[in-house]
PDB file of C-alpha atoms in Angstrom:
ATOM      1  CA  MET A1248       4.547  65.055  18.439  1.00  0.00           C
ATOM      2  CA  ARG A1249       1.383  65.134  16.589  1.00  0.00           C
ATOM      3  CA  ARG A1250      -0.525  62.108  15.361  1.00  0.00           C
ATOM      4  CA  THR A1251      -2.813  62.273  12.430  1.00  0.00           C
ATOM      5  CA  ARG A1252      -5.527  59.916  11.671  1.00  0.00           C
ATOM      6  CA  SER A1253      -6.671  59.294   8.122  1.00  0.00           C
ATOM      7  CA  THR A1254     -10.384  59.195   7.529  1.00  0.00           C
ATOM      8  CA  LYS A1255     -10.048  57.988   3.926  1.00  0.00           C
ATOM      9  CA  PRO A1256     -10.422  54.212   3.304  1.00  0.00           C
ATOM     10  CA  ILE A1257      -7.210  52.472   2.585  1.00  0.00           C
ATOM     11  CA  ARG A1258      -7.042  51.194  -0.971  1.00  0.00           C
ATOM     12  CA  ILE A1259      -5.440  47.831   0.012  1.00  0.00           C
ATOM     13  CA  LEU A1260      -8.327  46.907   2.282  1.00  0.00           C
ATOM     14  CA  THR A1261     -10.779  47.657  -0.500  1.00  0.00           C
ATOM     15  CA  ILE A1262      -8.932  45.405  -2.954  1.00  0.00           C
ATOM     16  CA  ALA A1263      -8.626  42.592  -0.385  1.00  0.00           C
ATOM     17  CA  GLY A1264     -12.339  42.808   0.394  1.00  0.00           C
ATOM     18  CA  SER A1265     -13.228  42.624  -3.303  1.00  0.00           C
ATOM     19  CA  LEU A1266     -11.027  39.577  -3.836  1.00  0.00           C
ATOM     20  CA  ALA A1267     -12.534  37.818  -0.818  1.00  0.00           C
ATOM     21  CA  GLY A1268     -16.022  38.538  -2.147  1.00  0.00           C
ATOM     22  CA  LEU A1269     -15.133  37.059  -5.568  1.00  0.00           C
ATOM     23  CA  LEU A1270     -13.672  33.998  -3.914  1.00  0.00           C
ATOM     24  CA  PHE A1271     -16.817  33.293  -1.894  1.00  0.00           C
ATOM     25  CA  ALA A1272     -19.028  33.949  -4.927  1.00  0.00           C
ATOM     26  CA  SER A1273     -17.088  31.457  -7.054  1.00  0.00           C
ATOM     27  CA  LEU A1274     -17.395  28.790  -4.348  1.00  0.00           C
ATOM     28  CA  ALA A1275     -21.127  29.337  -3.994  1.00  0.00           C
ATOM     29  CA  VAL A1276     -21.860  28.744  -7.703  1.00  0.00           C
ATOM     30  CA  PRO A1277     -20.466  25.416  -8.948  1.00  0.00           C
ATOM     31  CA  LEU A1278     -18.929  25.920 -12.344  1.00  0.00           C
ATOM     32  CA  GLY A1279     -19.275  22.959 -14.711  1.00  0.00           C
ATOM     33  CA  ALA A1280     -21.110  20.749 -12.239  1.00  0.00           C
ATOM     34  CA  GLN A1281     -21.201  17.106 -13.334  1.00  0.00           C
ATOM     35  CA  PRO A1282     -23.533  14.342 -12.193  1.00  0.00           C
ATOM     36  CA  ALA A1283     -22.064  11.771  -9.839  1.00  0.00           C
ATOM     37  CA  SER A1284     -20.622   8.761 -11.630  1.00  0.00           C
ATOM     38  CA  LYS A1285     -22.700   5.594 -11.570  1.00  0.00           C
ATOM     39  CA  THR A1286     -21.326   2.932  -9.227  1.00  0.00           C
ATOM     40  CA  LEU A1287     -20.885  -0.494 -10.777  1.00  0.00           C
ATOM     41  CA  VAL A1288     -21.104  -3.242  -8.175  1.00  0.00           C
ATOM     42  CA  GLY A1289     -18.596  -6.038  -8.693  1.00  0.00           C
ATOM     43  CA  GLN A1290     -16.547  -4.170 -11.296  1.00  0.00           C
ATOM     44  CA  GLY A1291     -12.992  -4.488 -10.033  1.00  0.00           C
ATOM     45  CA  PHE A1292      -9.632  -5.209 -11.542  1.00  0.00           C
ATOM     46  CA  GLY A1293     -10.364  -8.740 -12.674  1.00  0.00           C
ATOM     47  CA  VAL A1294     -13.093 -11.156 -13.545  1.00  0.00           C
ATOM     48  CA  VAL A1295     -16.218 -10.987 -11.365  1.00  0.00           C
ATOM     49  CA  TYR A1296     -17.328 -14.190  -9.611  1.00  0.00           C
ATOM     50  CA  ASP A1297     -21.123 -14.625  -9.622  1.00  0.00           C
ATOM     51  CA  ALA A1298     -21.887 -17.010  -6.738  1.00  0.00           C
ATOM     52  CA  ALA A1299     -25.609 -16.832  -7.483  1.00  0.00           C
ATOM     53  CA  HIS A1300     -25.035 -18.703 -10.752  1.00  0.00           C
ATOM     54  CA  GLU A1301     -22.713 -21.514  -9.649  1.00  0.00           C
ATOM     55  CA  ILE A1302     -22.765 -24.722 -11.662  1.00  0.00           C
ATOM     56  CA  THR A1303     -21.287 -28.184 -11.227  1.00  0.00           C
ATOM     57  CA  LEU A1304     -19.258 -29.621 -14.096  1.00  0.00           C
ATOM     58  CA  THR A1305     -18.424 -33.321 -14.223  1.00  0.00           C
ATOM     59  CA  GLY A1306     -16.081 -34.488 -16.969  1.00  0.00           C
ATOM     60  CA  THR A1307     -12.591 -35.566 -17.934  1.00  0.00           C
ATOM     61  CA  VAL A1308      -9.485 -33.424 -18.276  1.00  0.00           C
ATOM     62  CA  GLN A1309      -8.522 -32.962 -21.928  1.00  0.00           C
ATOM     63  CA  GLU A1310      -5.569 -30.629 -21.331  1.00  0.00           C
ATOM     64  CA  VAL A1311      -3.690 -29.086 -18.387  1.00  0.00           C
ATOM     65  CA  VAL A1312      -2.207 -25.638 -19.066  1.00  0.00           C
ATOM     66  CA  THR A1313       0.309 -24.394 -16.495  1.00  0.00           C
ATOM     67  CA  ARG A1314       2.088 -21.712 -18.534  1.00  0.00           C
ATOM     68  CA  ARG A1315       0.949 -18.084 -18.522  1.00  0.00           C
ATOM     69  CA  MET A1316      -1.021 -17.160 -21.625  1.00  0.00           C
ATOM     70  CA  ALA A1317      -1.715 -13.548 -22.607  1.00  0.00           C
ATOM     71  CA  GLY A1318      -5.319 -12.458 -22.142  1.00  0.00           C
ATOM     72  CA  ARG A1319      -6.211 -15.245 -19.717  1.00  0.00           C
ATOM     73  CA  PRO A1320      -6.475 -15.221 -15.917  1.00  0.00           C
ATOM     74  CA  ALA A1321      -3.108 -16.136 -14.364  1.00  0.00           C
ATOM     75  CA  GLY A1322      -2.737 -19.626 -12.937  1.00  0.00           C
ATOM     76  CA  MET A1323      -3.455 -23.185 -13.984  1.00  0.00           C
ATOM     77  CA  HIS A1324      -6.254 -23.944 -16.450  1.00  0.00           C
ATOM     78  CA  LEU A1325      -7.976 -27.266 -17.046  1.00  0.00           C
ATOM     79  CA  PHE A1326      -9.765 -27.918 -20.316  1.00  0.00           C
ATOM     80  CA  VAL A1327     -12.549 -30.278 -19.262  1.00  0.00           C
ATOM     81  CA  ALA A1328     -14.843 -32.192 -21.621  1.00  0.00           C
ATOM     82  CA  GLY A1329     -18.315 -32.653 -20.189  1.00  0.00           C
ATOM     83  CA  PRO A1330     -21.981 -32.448 -21.168  1.00  0.00           C
ATOM     84  CA  GLN A1331     -21.584 -28.673 -21.795  1.00  0.00           C
ATOM     85  CA  GLY A1332     -18.747 -29.279 -24.268  1.00  0.00           C
ATOM     86  CA  LEU A1333     -15.112 -28.266 -23.728  1.00  0.00           C
ATOM     87  CA  VAL A1334     -14.825 -25.835 -20.789  1.00  0.00           C
ATOM     88  CA  ASP A1335     -11.771 -23.771 -19.808  1.00  0.00           C
ATOM     89  CA  ALA A1336     -11.723 -24.022 -16.001  1.00  0.00           C
ATOM     90  CA  HIS A1337      -9.426 -21.608 -14.171  1.00  0.00           C
ATOM     91  CA  VAL A1338      -8.168 -23.327 -11.002  1.00  0.00           C
ATOM     92  CA  GLY A1339      -5.662 -20.643 -10.017  1.00  0.00           C
ATOM     93  CA  PRO A1340      -2.029 -20.661  -8.911  1.00  0.00           C
ATOM     94  CA  PHE A1341      -2.323 -22.237  -5.445  1.00  0.00           C
ATOM     95  CA  LEU A1342      -2.727 -25.987  -6.056  1.00  0.00           C
ATOM     96  CA  SER A1343      -0.484 -28.253  -4.038  1.00  0.00           C
ATOM     97  CA  ARG A1344       2.230 -30.185  -5.831  1.00  0.00           C
ATOM     98  CA  GLU A1345       0.393 -33.462  -5.197  1.00  0.00           C
ATOM     99  CA  MET A1346      -2.825 -32.121  -6.709  1.00  0.00           C
ATOM    100  CA  LYS A1347      -0.984 -30.760  -9.758  1.00  0.00           C
ATOM    101  CA  GLU A1348       0.645 -34.158 -10.307  1.00  0.00           C
ATOM    102  CA  SER A1349      -2.721 -35.943 -10.111  1.00  0.00           C
ATOM    103  CA  LEU A1350      -4.168 -33.819 -12.937  1.00  0.00           C
ATOM    104  CA  HIS A1351      -3.439 -35.134 -16.429  1.00  0.00           C
ATOM    105  CA  THR A1352      -5.298 -35.983 -19.630  1.00  0.00           C
ATOM    106  CA  GLY A1353      -8.129 -38.431 -18.968  1.00  0.00           C
ATOM    107  CA  THR A1354      -8.481 -37.691 -15.238  1.00  0.00           C
ATOM    108  CA  PRO A1355     -12.145 -37.544 -14.158  1.00  0.00           C
ATOM    109  CA  VAL A1356     -12.932 -34.353 -12.227  1.00  0.00           C
ATOM    110  CA  GLN A1357     -15.865 -32.550 -10.693  1.00  0.00           C
ATOM    111  CA  ILE A1358     -15.715 -28.751 -10.554  1.00  0.00           C
ATOM    112  CA  VAL A1359     -18.067 -26.342  -8.801  1.00  0.00           C
ATOM    113  CA  GLY A1360     -17.756 -22.774 -10.015  1.00  0.00           C
ATOM    114  CA  ALA A1361     -19.235 -19.879 -11.944  1.00  0.00           C
ATOM    115  CA  MET A1362     -18.879 -18.896 -15.577  1.00  0.00           C
ATOM    116  CA  ALA A1363     -17.301 -15.518 -16.363  1.00  0.00           C
ATOM    117  CA  SER A1364     -16.139 -13.617 -19.433  1.00  0.00           C
ATOM    118  CA  LEU A1365     -12.870 -11.788 -19.932  1.00  0.00           C
ATOM    119  CA  ARG A1366     -11.879 -10.120 -23.197  1.00  0.00           C
ATOM    120  CA  GLY A1367     -14.543 -12.010 -25.134  1.00  0.00           C
ATOM    121  CA  ARG A1368     -13.598 -15.458 -23.799  1.00  0.00           C
ATOM    122  CA  HIS A1369     -15.612 -17.588 -21.391  1.00  0.00           C
ATOM    123  CA  TYR A1370     -14.041 -19.249 -18.357  1.00  0.00           C
ATOM    124  CA  MET A1371     -15.284 -21.313 -15.472  1.00  0.00           C
ATOM    125  CA  LEU A1372     -13.860 -19.865 -12.267  1.00  0.00           C
ATOM    126  CA  ALA A1373     -13.467 -23.022 -10.199  1.00  0.00           C
ATOM    127  CA  ARG A1374     -14.349 -22.748  -6.497  1.00  0.00           C
ATOM    128  CA  LEU A1375     -14.169 -26.472  -5.599  1.00  0.00           C
ATOM    129  CA  LEU A1376     -12.198 -29.151  -7.416  1.00  0.00           C
ATOM    130  CA  THR A1377     -12.742 -32.855  -6.719  1.00  0.00           C
ATOM    131  CA  VAL A1378     -10.176 -35.344  -8.025  1.00  0.00           C
ATOM    132  CA  GLY A1379     -10.005 -38.984  -6.936  1.00  0.00           C
ATOM    133  CA  GLY A1380     -12.220 -38.420  -3.898  1.00  0.00           C
ATOM    134  CA  ASN A1381     -10.251 -35.378  -2.662  1.00  0.00           C
ATOM    135  CA  THR A1382     -11.965 -31.998  -2.697  1.00  0.00           C
ATOM    136  CA  VAL A1383      -9.869 -28.847  -2.803  1.00  0.00           C
ATOM    137  CA  THR A1384     -11.229 -25.365  -2.081  1.00  0.00           C
ATOM    138  CA  LEU A1385      -9.818 -22.952  -4.657  1.00  0.00           C
ATOM    139  CA  ARG A1386     -11.962 -19.869  -4.001  1.00  0.00           C
ATOM    140  CA  SER A1387     -13.969 -18.462  -1.116  1.00  0.00           C
ATOM    141  CA  ASP A1388     -17.762 -18.251  -1.332  1.00  0.00           C
ATOM    142  CA  HIS A1389     -17.272 -14.748  -2.751  1.00  0.00           C
ATOM    143  CA  GLY A1390     -14.838 -15.903  -5.444  1.00  0.00           C
ATOM    144  CA  PHE A1391     -11.515 -14.819  -3.952  1.00  0.00           C
ATOM    145  CA  LEU A1392      -8.608 -17.219  -4.576  1.00  0.00           C
ATOM    146  CA  VAL A1393      -7.425 -19.050  -1.454  1.00  0.00           C
ATOM    147  CA  ARG A1394      -4.523 -21.331  -0.666  1.00  0.00           C
ATOM    148  CA  SER A1395      -5.922 -24.806  -1.343  1.00  0.00           C
ATOM    149  CA  GLN A1396      -6.775 -27.164   1.451  1.00  0.00           C
ATOM    150  CA  VAL A1397      -7.803 -30.776   0.946  1.00  0.00           C
ATOM    151  CA  SER A1398     -11.201 -31.154   2.600  1.00  0.00           C
ATOM    152  CA  GLY A1399     -12.721 -34.311   1.165  1.00  0.00           C
ATOM    153  CA  THR A1400     -12.498 -37.971   1.961  1.00  0.00           C
ATOM    154  CA  LYS A1401      -9.795 -40.128   0.492  1.00  0.00           C
ATOM    155  CA  THR A1402     -10.540 -43.031  -1.758  1.00  0.00           C
ATOM    156  CA  LYS A1403     -10.448 -46.527  -0.302  1.00  0.00           C
ATOM    157  CA  ASP A1404      -7.200 -47.361  -2.156  1.00  0.00           C
ATOM    158  CA  ALA A1405      -5.438 -44.210  -0.944  1.00  0.00           C
ATOM    159  CA  ALA A1406      -6.521 -44.889   2.652  1.00  0.00           C
ATOM    160  CA  SER A1407      -5.255 -48.483   2.530  1.00  0.00           C
ATOM    161  CA  LEU A1408      -1.911 -47.337   1.070  1.00  0.00           C
ATOM    162  CA  GLU A1409      -1.481 -44.845   3.917  1.00  0.00           C
ATOM    163  CA  SER A1410      -2.328 -47.438   6.563  1.00  0.00           C
ATOM    164  CA  ASN A1411       0.216 -49.833   5.027  1.00  0.00           C
ATOM    165  CA  GLY A1412       2.971 -47.233   5.086  1.00  0.00           C
ATOM    166  CA  GLY A1413       2.530 -45.869   1.549  1.00  0.00           C
ATOM    167  CA  VAL A1414       4.006 -47.024  -1.735  1.00  0.00           C
ATOM    168  CA  ARG A1415       7.156 -49.153  -1.435  1.00  0.00           C
TER     169      ARG A1415
END
């Protein structure tokens, strides 16, 4: 049996080599290169809380809005009349039942928070809410909503009611 060996290049290897060369060439030259997109700090899905510009608002509640309204942050809103005029304060969805019941028209409140804009409207994103001597934390220092915890001191009347066994 006789074996023959071909000395001519095989056409398939030539085509494969050409295709590999084109592939590497196309990877080496970026086609349609675009600049990296600019990163926007604090631009997320919702309203951005600016802790550097916190303010304290002292006033009286003019209206309590618990229903969801289109175009507004979800959760309870308090319309508070103070020296700055009427302010829409977003207090979020996590207030305790007792705190919700204590908020009504004419209630004096103190709110610490930051102003923010959403769809052309201005809101105060409340971080701390003080009502009747009780302070509730609504947001973390970075503006994230938290489950509220009463952290203040109780008024003298509330403390005496508790020591006497509550309302009878």
